[in-house]
CSV table of C-alpha atoms and ligand atoms in Angstrom, one decimal:
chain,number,residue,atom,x,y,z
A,1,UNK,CA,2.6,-50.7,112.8
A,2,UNK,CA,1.9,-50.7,116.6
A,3,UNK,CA,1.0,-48.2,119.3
A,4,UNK,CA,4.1,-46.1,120.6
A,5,UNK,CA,3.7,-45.4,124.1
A,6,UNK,CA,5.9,-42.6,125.6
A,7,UNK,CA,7.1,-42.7,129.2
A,8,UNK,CA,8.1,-39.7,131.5
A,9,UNK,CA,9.5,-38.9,134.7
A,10,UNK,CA,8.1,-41.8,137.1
A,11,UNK,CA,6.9,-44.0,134.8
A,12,UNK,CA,10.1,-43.7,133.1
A,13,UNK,CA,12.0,-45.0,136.5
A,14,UNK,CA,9.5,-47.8,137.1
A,15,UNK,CA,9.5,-49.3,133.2
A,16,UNK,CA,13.1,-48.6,132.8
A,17,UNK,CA,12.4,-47.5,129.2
A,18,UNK,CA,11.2,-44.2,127.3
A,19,UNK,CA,8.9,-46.0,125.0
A,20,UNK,CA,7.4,-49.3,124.5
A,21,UNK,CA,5.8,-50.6,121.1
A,22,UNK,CA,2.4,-52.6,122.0
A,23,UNK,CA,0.3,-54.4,119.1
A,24,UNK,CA,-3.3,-55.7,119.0
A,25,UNK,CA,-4.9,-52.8,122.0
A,26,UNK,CA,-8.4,-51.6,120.8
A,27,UNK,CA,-8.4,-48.4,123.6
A,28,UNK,CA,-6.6,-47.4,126.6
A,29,UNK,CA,-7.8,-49.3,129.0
A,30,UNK,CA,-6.1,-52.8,127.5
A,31,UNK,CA,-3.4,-50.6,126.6
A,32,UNK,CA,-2.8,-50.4,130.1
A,33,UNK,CA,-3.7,-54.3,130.6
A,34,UNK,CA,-0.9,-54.6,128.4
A,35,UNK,CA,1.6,-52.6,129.8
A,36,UNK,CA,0.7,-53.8,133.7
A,37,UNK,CA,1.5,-57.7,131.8
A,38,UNK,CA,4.5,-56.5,131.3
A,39,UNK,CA,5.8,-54.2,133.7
A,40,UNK,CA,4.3,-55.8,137.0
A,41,UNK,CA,2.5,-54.5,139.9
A,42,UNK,CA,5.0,-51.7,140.2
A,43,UNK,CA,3.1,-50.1,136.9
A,44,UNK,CA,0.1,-50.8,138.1
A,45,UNK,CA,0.2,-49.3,141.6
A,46,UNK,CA,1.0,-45.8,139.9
A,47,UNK,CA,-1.8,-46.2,137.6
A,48,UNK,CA,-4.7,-47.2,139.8
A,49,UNK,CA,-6.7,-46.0,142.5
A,50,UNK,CA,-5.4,-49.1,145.2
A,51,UNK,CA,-7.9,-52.0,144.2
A,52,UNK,CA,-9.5,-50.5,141.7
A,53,UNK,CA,-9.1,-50.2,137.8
A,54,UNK,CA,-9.6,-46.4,138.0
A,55,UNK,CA,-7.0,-43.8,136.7
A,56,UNK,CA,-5.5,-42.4,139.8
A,57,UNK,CA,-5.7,-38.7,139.5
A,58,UNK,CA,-2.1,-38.3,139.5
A,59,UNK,CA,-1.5,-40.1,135.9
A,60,UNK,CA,-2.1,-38.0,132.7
A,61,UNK,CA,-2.2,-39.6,129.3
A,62,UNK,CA,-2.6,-38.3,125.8
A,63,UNK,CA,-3.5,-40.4,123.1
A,64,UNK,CA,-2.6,-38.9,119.5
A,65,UNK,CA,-1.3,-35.2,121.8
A,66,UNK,CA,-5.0,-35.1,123.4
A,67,UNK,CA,-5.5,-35.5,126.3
A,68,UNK,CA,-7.9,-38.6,127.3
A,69,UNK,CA,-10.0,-37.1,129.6
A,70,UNK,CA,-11.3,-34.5,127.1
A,71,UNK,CA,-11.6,-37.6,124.6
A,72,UNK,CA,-13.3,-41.0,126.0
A,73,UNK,CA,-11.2,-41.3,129.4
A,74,UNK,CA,-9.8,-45.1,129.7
A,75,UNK,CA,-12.3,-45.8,126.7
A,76,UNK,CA,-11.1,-43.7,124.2
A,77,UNK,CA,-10.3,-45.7,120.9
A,78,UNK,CA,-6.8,-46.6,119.7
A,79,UNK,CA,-5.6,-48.1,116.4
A,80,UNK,CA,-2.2,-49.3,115.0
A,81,UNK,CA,0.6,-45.8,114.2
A,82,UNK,CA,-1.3,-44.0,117.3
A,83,UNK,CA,0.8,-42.4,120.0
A,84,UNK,CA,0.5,-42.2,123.7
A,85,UNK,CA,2.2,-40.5,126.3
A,86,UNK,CA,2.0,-41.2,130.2
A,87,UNK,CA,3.1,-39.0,132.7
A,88,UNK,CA,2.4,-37.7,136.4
A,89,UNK,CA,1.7,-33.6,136.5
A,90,UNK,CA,3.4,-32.0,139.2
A,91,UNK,CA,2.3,-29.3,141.1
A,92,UNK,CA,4.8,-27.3,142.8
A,93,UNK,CA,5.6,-23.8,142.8
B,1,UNK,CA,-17.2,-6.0,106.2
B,2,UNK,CA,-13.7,-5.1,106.1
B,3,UNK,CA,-10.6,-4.5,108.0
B,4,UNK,CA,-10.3,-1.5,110.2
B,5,UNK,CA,-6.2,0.2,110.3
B,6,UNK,CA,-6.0,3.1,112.9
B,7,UNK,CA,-2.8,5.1,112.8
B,8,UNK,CA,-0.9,7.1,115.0
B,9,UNK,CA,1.2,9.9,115.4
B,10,UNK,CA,3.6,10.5,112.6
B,11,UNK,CA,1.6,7.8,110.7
B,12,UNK,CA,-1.6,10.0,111.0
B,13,UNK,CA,0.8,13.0,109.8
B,14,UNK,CA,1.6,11.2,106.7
B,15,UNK,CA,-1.5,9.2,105.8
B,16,UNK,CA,-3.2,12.4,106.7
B,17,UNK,CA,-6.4,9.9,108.4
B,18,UNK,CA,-7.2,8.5,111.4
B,19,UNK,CA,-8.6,5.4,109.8
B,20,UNK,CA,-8.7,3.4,107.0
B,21,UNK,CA,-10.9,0.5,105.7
B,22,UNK,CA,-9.1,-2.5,104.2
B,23,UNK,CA,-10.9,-5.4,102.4
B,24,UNK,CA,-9.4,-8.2,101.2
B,25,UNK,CA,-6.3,-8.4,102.9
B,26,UNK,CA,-5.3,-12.5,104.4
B,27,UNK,CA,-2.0,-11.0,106.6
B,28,UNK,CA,-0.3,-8.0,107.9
B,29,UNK,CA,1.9,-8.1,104.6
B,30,UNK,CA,-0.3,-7.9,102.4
B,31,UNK,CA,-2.7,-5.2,104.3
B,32,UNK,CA,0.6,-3.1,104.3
B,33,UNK,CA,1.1,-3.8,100.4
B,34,UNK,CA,-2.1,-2.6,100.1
B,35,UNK,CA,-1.7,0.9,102.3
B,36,UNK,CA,1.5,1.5,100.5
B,37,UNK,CA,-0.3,1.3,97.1
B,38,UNK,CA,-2.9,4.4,98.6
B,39,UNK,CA,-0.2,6.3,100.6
B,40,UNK,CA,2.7,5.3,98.5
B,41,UNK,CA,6.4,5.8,98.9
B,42,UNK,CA,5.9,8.4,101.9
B,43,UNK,CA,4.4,5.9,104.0
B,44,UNK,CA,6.7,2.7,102.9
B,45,UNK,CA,9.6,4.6,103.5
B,46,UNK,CA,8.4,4.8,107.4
B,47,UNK,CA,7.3,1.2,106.9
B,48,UNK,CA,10.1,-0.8,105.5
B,49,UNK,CA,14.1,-0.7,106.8
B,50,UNK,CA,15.4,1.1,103.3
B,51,UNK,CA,15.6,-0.6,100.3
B,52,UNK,CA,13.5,-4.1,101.9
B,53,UNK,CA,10.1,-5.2,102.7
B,54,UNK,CA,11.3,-5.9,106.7
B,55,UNK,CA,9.5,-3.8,109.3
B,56,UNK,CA,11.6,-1.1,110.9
B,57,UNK,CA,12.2,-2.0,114.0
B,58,UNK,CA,10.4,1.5,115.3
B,59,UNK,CA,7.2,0.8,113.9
B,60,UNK,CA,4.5,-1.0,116.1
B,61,UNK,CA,1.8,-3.2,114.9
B,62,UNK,CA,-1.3,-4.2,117.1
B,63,UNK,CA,-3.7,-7.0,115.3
B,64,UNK,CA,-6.9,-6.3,117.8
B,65,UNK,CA,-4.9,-5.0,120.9
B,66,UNK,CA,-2.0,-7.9,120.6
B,67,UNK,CA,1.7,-6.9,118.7
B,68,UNK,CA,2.3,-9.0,115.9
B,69,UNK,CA,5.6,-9.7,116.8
B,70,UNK,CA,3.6,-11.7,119.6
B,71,UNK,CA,1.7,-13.5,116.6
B,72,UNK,CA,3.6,-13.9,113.3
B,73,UNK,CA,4.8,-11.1,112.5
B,74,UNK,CA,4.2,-9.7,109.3
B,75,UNK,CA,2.6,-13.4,108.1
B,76,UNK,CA,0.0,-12.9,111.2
B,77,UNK,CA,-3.5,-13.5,109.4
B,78,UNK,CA,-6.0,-11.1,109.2
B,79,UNK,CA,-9.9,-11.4,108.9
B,80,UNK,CA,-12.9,-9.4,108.4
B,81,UNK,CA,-13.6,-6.8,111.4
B,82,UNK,CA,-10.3,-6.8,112.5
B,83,UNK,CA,-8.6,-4.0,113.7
B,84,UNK,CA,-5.0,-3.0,113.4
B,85,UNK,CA,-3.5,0.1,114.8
B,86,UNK,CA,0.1,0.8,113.7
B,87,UNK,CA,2.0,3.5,115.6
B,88,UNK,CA,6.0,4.5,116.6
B,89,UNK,CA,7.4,3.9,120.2
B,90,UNK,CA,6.2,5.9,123.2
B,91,UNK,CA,8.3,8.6,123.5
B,92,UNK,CA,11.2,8.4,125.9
B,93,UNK,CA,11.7,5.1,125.6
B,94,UNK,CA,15.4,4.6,124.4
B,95,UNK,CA,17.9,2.9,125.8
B,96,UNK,CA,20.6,4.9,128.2
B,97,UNK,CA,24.3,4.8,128.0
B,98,UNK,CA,24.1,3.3,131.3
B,99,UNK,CA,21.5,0.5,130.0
B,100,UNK,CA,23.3,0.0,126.7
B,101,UNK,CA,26.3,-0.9,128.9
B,102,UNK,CA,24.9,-2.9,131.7
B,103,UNK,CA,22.8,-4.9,128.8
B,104,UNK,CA,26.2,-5.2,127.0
B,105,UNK,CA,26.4,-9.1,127.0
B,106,UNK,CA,23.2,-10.0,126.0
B,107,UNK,CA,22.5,-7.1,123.1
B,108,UNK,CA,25.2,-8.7,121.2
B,109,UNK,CA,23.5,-12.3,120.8
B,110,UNK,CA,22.9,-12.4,116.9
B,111,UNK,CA,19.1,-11.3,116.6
B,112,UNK,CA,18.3,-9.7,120.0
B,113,UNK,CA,20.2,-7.0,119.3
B,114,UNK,CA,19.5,-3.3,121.0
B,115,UNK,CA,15.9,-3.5,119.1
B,116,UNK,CA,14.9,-6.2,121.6
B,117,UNK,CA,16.7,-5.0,124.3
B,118,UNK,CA,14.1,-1.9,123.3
B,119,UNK,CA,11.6,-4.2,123.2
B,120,UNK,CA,12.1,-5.9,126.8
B,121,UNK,CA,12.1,-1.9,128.0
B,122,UNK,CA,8.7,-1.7,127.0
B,123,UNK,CA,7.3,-4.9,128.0
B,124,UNK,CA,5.7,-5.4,130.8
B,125,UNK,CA,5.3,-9.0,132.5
B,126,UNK,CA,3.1,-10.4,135.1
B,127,UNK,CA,4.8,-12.5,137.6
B,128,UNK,CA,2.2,-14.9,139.3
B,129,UNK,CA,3.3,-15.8,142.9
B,130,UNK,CA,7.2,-15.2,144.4
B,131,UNK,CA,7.5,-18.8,145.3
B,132,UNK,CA,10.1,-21.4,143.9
B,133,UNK,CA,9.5,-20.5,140.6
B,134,UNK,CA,8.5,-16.8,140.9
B,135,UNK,CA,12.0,-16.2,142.5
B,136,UNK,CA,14.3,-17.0,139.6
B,137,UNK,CA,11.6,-16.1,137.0
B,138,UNK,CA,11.8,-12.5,138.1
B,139,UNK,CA,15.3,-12.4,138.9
B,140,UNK,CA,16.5,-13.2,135.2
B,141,UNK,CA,13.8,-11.0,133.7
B,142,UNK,CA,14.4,-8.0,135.8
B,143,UNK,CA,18.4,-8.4,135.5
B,144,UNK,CA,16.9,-8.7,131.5
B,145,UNK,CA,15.7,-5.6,131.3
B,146,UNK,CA,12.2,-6.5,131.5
B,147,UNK,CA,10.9,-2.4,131.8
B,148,UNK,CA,8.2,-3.3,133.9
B,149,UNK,CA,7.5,-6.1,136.4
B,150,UNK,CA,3.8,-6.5,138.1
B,151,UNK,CA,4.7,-9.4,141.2
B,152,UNK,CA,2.1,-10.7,143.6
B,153,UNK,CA,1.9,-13.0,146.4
B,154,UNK,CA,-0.3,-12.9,149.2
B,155,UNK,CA,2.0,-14.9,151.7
B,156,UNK,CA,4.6,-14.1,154.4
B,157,UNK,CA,8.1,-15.7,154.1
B,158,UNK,CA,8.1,-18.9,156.3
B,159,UNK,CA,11.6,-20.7,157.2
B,160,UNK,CA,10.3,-23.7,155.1
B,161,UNK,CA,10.4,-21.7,151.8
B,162,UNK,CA,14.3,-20.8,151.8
B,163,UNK,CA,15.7,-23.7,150.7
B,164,UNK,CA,14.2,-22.8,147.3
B,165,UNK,CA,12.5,-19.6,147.2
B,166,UNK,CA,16.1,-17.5,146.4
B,167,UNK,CA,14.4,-13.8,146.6
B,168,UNK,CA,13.8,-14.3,150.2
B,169,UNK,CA,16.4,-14.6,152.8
B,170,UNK,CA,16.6,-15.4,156.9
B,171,UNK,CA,16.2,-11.6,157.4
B,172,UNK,CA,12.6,-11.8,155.4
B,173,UNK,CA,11.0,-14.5,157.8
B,174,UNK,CA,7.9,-12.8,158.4
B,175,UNK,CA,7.9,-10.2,155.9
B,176,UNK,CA,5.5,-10.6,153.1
B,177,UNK,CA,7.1,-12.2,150.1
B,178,UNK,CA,5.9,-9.2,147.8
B,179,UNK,CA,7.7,-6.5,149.9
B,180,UNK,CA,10.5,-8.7,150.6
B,181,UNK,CA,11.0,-9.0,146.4
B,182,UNK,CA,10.4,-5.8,145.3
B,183,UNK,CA,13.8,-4.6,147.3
B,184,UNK,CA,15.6,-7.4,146.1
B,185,UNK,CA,15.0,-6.8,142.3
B,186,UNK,CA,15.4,-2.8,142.4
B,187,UNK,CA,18.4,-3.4,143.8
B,188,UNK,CA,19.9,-5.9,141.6
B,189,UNK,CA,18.4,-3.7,138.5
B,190,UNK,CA,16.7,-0.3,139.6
B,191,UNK,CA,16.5,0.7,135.5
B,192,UNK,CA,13.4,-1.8,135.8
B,193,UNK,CA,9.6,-0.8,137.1
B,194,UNK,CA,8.4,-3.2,139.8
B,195,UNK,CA,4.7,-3.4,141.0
B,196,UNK,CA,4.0,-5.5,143.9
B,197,UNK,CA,1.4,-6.0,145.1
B,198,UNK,CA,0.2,-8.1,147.9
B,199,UNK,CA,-3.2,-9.7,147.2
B,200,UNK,CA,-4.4,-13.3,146.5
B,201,UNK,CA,-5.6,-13.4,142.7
B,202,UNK,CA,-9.0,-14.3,142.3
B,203,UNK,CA,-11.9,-15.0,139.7
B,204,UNK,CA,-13.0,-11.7,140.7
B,205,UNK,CA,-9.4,-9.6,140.2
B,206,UNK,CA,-7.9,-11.5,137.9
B,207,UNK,CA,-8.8,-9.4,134.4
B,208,UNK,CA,-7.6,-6.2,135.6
B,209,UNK,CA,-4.5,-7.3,137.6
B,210,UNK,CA,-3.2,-9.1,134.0
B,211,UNK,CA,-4.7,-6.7,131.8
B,212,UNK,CA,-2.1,-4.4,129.6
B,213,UNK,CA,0.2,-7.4,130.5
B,214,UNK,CA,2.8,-8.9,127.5
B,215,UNK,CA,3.3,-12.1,129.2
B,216,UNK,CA,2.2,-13.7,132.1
B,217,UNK,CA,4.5,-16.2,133.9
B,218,UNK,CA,3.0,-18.9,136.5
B,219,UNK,CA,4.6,-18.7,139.9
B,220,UNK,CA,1.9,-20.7,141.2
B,221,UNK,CA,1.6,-24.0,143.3
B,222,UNK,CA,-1.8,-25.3,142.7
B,223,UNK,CA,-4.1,-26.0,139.8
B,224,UNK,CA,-7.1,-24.4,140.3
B,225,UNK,CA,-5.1,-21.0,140.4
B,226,UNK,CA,-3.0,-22.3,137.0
B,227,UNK,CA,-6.2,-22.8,135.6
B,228,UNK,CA,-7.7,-19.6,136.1
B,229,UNK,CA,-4.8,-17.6,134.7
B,230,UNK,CA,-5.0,-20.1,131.9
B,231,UNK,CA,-8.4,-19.0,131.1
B,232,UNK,CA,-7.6,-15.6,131.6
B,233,UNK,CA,-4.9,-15.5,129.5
B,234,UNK,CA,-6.3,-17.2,126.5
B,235,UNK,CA,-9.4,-14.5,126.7
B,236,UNK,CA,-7.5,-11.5,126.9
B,237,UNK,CA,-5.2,-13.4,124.1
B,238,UNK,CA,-1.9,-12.9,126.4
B,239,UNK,CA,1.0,-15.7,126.5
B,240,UNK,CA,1.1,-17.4,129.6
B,241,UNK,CA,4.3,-19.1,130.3
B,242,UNK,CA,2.9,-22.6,132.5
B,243,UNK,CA,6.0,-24.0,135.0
B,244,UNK,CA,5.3,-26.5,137.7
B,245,UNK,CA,7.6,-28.5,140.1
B,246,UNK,CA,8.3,-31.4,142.3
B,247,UNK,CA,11.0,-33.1,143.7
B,248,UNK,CA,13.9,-33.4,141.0
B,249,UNK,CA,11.3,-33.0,138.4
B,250,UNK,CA,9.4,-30.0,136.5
B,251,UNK,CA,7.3,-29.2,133.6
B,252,UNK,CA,6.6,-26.6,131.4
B,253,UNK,CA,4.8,-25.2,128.2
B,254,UNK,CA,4.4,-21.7,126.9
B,255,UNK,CA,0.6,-20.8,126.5
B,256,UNK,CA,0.2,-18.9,122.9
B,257,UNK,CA,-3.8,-18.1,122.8
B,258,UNK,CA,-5.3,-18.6,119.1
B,259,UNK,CA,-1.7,-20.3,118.1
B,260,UNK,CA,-1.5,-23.6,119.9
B,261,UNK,CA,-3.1,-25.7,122.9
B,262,UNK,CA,-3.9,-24.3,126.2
B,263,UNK,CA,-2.8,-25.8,129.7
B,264,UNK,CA,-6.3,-27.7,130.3
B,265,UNK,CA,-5.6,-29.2,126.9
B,266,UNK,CA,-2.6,-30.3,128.1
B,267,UNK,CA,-3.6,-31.2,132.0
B,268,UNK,CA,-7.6,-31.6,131.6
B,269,UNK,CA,-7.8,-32.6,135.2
B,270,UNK,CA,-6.0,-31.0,138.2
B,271,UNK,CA,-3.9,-34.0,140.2
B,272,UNK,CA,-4.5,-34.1,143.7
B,273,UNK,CA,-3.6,-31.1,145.9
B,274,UNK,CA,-0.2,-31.7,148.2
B,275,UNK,CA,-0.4,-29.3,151.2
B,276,UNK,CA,3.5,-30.2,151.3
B,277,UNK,CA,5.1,-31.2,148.4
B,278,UNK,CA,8.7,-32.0,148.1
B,279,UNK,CA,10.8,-30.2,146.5
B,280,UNK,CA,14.7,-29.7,145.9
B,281,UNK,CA,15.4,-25.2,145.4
B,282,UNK,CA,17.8,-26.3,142.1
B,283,UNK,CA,13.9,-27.8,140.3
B,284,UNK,CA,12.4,-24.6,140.2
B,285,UNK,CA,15.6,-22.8,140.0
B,286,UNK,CA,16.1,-24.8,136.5
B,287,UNK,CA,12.5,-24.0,135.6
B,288,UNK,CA,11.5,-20.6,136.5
B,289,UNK,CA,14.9,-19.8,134.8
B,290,UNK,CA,13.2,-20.9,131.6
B,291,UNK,CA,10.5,-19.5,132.0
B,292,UNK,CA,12.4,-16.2,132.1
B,293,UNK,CA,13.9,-17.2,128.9
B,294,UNK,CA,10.5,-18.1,127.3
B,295,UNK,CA,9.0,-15.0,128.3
B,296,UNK,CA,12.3,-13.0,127.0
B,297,UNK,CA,11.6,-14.9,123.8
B,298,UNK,CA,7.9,-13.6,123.1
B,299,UNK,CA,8.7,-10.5,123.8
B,300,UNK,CA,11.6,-9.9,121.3
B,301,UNK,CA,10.7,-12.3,119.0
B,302,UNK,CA,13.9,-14.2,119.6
B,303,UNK,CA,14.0,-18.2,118.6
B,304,UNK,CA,10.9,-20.7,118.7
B,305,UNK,CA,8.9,-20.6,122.3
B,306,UNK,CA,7.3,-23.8,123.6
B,307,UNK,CA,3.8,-23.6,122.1
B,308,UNK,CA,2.1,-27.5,121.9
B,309,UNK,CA,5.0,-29.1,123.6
B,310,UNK,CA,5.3,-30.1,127.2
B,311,UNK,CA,8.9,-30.2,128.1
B,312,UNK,CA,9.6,-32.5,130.9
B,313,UNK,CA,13.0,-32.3,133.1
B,314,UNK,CA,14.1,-34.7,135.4
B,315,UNK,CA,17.0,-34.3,137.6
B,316,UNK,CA,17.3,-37.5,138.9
B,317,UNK,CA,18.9,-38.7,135.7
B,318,UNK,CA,19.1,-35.5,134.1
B,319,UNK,CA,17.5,-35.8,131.3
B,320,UNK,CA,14.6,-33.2,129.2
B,321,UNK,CA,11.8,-34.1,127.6
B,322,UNK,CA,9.0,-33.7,126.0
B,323,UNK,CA,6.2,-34.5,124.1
B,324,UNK,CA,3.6,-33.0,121.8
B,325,UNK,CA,0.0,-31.4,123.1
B,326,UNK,CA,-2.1,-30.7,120.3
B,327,UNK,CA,-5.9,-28.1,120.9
B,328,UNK,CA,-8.6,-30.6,122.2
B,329,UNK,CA,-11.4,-30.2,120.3
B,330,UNK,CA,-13.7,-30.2,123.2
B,331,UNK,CA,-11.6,-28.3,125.9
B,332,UNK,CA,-13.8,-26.1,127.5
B,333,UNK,CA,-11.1,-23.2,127.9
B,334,UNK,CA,-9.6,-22.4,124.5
B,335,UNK,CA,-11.9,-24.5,122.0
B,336,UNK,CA,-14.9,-22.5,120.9
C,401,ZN,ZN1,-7.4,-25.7,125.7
């Protein structure tokens, strides 16, 4: 059992893949330690405020089909079967 | 406490009451069981299609001011204190030769049918801005049949939006985008009722503009408008059919109130505000055209709508997905 992380649109583009399986993260934030390891700087820029480790505004992600900033934020807990999703809202009309 | 039925015209003839005090009852089924049992054959025979327990298609049913073919139909739950009020059509509202003809194509898709093309008479849909999405949104439900159509917009057309906003053309530049699309739809369907109206929605406005409303579809290019139609909608229990673009990419989720998550379930926290965002016309085209359909779905009860999934399209490899939203337990809008 691992985490199953879901990509879309963007994130999708810059990982080259739709999901990833990651083992051994205990919340978001190292999930996203994890996935930066392995996707490079690339990941990283869409995910973070530019020098910081804050969640840019633009990135949305659900842990379990909740979204994490009703739950913990970067904190909120995640154990092995749990599902993620990442992706960027647009806003266009 | 108990459940509270109201009848209406012919119904009142034959139950020979106004009202009627149900206890006990878990859904509309078994609430009708139970009225059939009191009134008896008289009253099942304007009930049920002959010889079956399926609703006529000329009988309405309201669960506290929403139809149940909205909610689940017959398996739509009931509780203490609710009220249900069961009543036939409005008068004049059948179809015409003319409308029977021109809605040809689409009355013969298995389970629309001319009941739901009687049902998209009657409906009556609120358009949220005329924009990228607003355009084909109203286009495919007034050429639908959609009976009535309330659009707003509070903006003039500007040379920038005609590369994707298809109900306004050269001629329009300078026009305002609500009386530019009002003559547009009539004349591509005048069997259909347009409002338009010309005003910027507001916390203040914003109940009584959607009120008496089916569906609500979002036309709109910011959050903190999305979200206040969100709320809207899920108090006055109306779907609300959430579509939003950039560049070769667009999202989407139909909005059920009481049946599945809302939009800040899905999006707690508006991204950034783009004064110009880009945006290819075919994005919004694609998605306000399903948003059309979605809306066309609620209202006849046609197929499975997009309640607690986010469906994602991306043109640039031209793919759709999605993913699953579930109620957030502390989301401030629809969790009580
Ligand atoms: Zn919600």
């Amino acid at each position: 059992m691992a985490i199953i992380v879901k990509f879309f649109a963007n994130f999708r583009e810059i990982t080259g893949k739709e999901q990833e399986s990651v083992e051994g993260v205990g919340n978001v934030s190292s999930l996203l330690d994890e996935l930066v390891r392995r996707f490079g700087d690339k990941l990283a820029k869409q995910l973070y405020s530019p020098g910081t480790r804050e969640l840019l505004e633009t990135v949305n992600i659900l842990v379990n089909c909740k979204g994490i900033r009703l739950l913990c934020g970067l904190n909120t807990f995640l154990k092995d079967g749990d599902g993620v999703a990442i992706f960027p809202p647009v806003s266009g009309g | 406490m108990a459940i509270t039925v109201k009848f209406f015209a012919n119904f009142r003839e034959l139950t020979g009451r106004e009202q009627e005090r149900i206890e006990g009852a878990k859904n509309v089924a078994s609430l009708l069981d139970e009225l059939v049992r009191r009134f008896e054959e008289r009253l099942a025979e304007q009930l049920y299609s002959p010889g079956t327990r399926k609703l006529r298609g000329t009988v309405n049913i309201l669960v506290n001011g929403k139809p149940i073919r909205l909610l689940q139909e017959l398996n739509t739950p009931l509780k203490d204190e609710d009220v249900v009020a069961i009543f036939p059509p409005v008068a004049g509202g059948k179809l015409t030769s003319d409308e029977l003809k021109r809605y040809s194509r689409q009355i013969i898709i298995p389970g629309l049918g001319k009941r739901g093309q009687l049902k998209l008479k009657r409906a009556h849909v609120f358009v949220a801005g005329l924009g990228g999405l607003g355009s084909p949104s109203s286009i495919y439900l007034v050429v639908a049949g959609v009976g009535h159509l309330t659009i707003i917009d509070a903006q003039q057309v500007d040379l920038t939006n005609l590369n994707r906003q298809v109900l306004h053309w050269e001629l329009d530049v300078g026009r305002s985008k609500a009386e530019s699309a009002v003559k547009k739809l009539l004349a591509i369907n005048p069997n259909v009722k347009v409002d338009s109206q010309l005003k910027r929605i507001t916390p203040k406005n914003v109940n009584k503009l959607i009120k008496g409303a089916d569906v609500v579809v979002d036309g709109m290019d910011n959050y903190p408008m999305r979200y206040l139609l969100n709320e809207t909608c899920v108090h006055n229990h109306i779907p609300f059919v959430h579509g939003a673009v950039e560049g070769f990419v667009g999202q989407m989720m139909t909005i059920l109130p009481g049946e599945g998550p809302c939009l800040k379930c899905a999006i707690p926290k508006e991204p950034p505000k783009k004064p110009v965002f880009p945006v290819l016309g075919a994005t919004p085209g694609v998605i306000g055209c399903l948003q059309a359909m979605e809306a066309i779905k609620l209202i006849t009860g046609v197929g499975e709508p997009l309640v607690g999934r986010m469906l994602i399209f991306n043109g640039r490899n031209m793919t759709f997905n999605e993913f699953r939203v579930e109620q957030n337990p502390n989301c401030p809008v629809c969790s009580k």
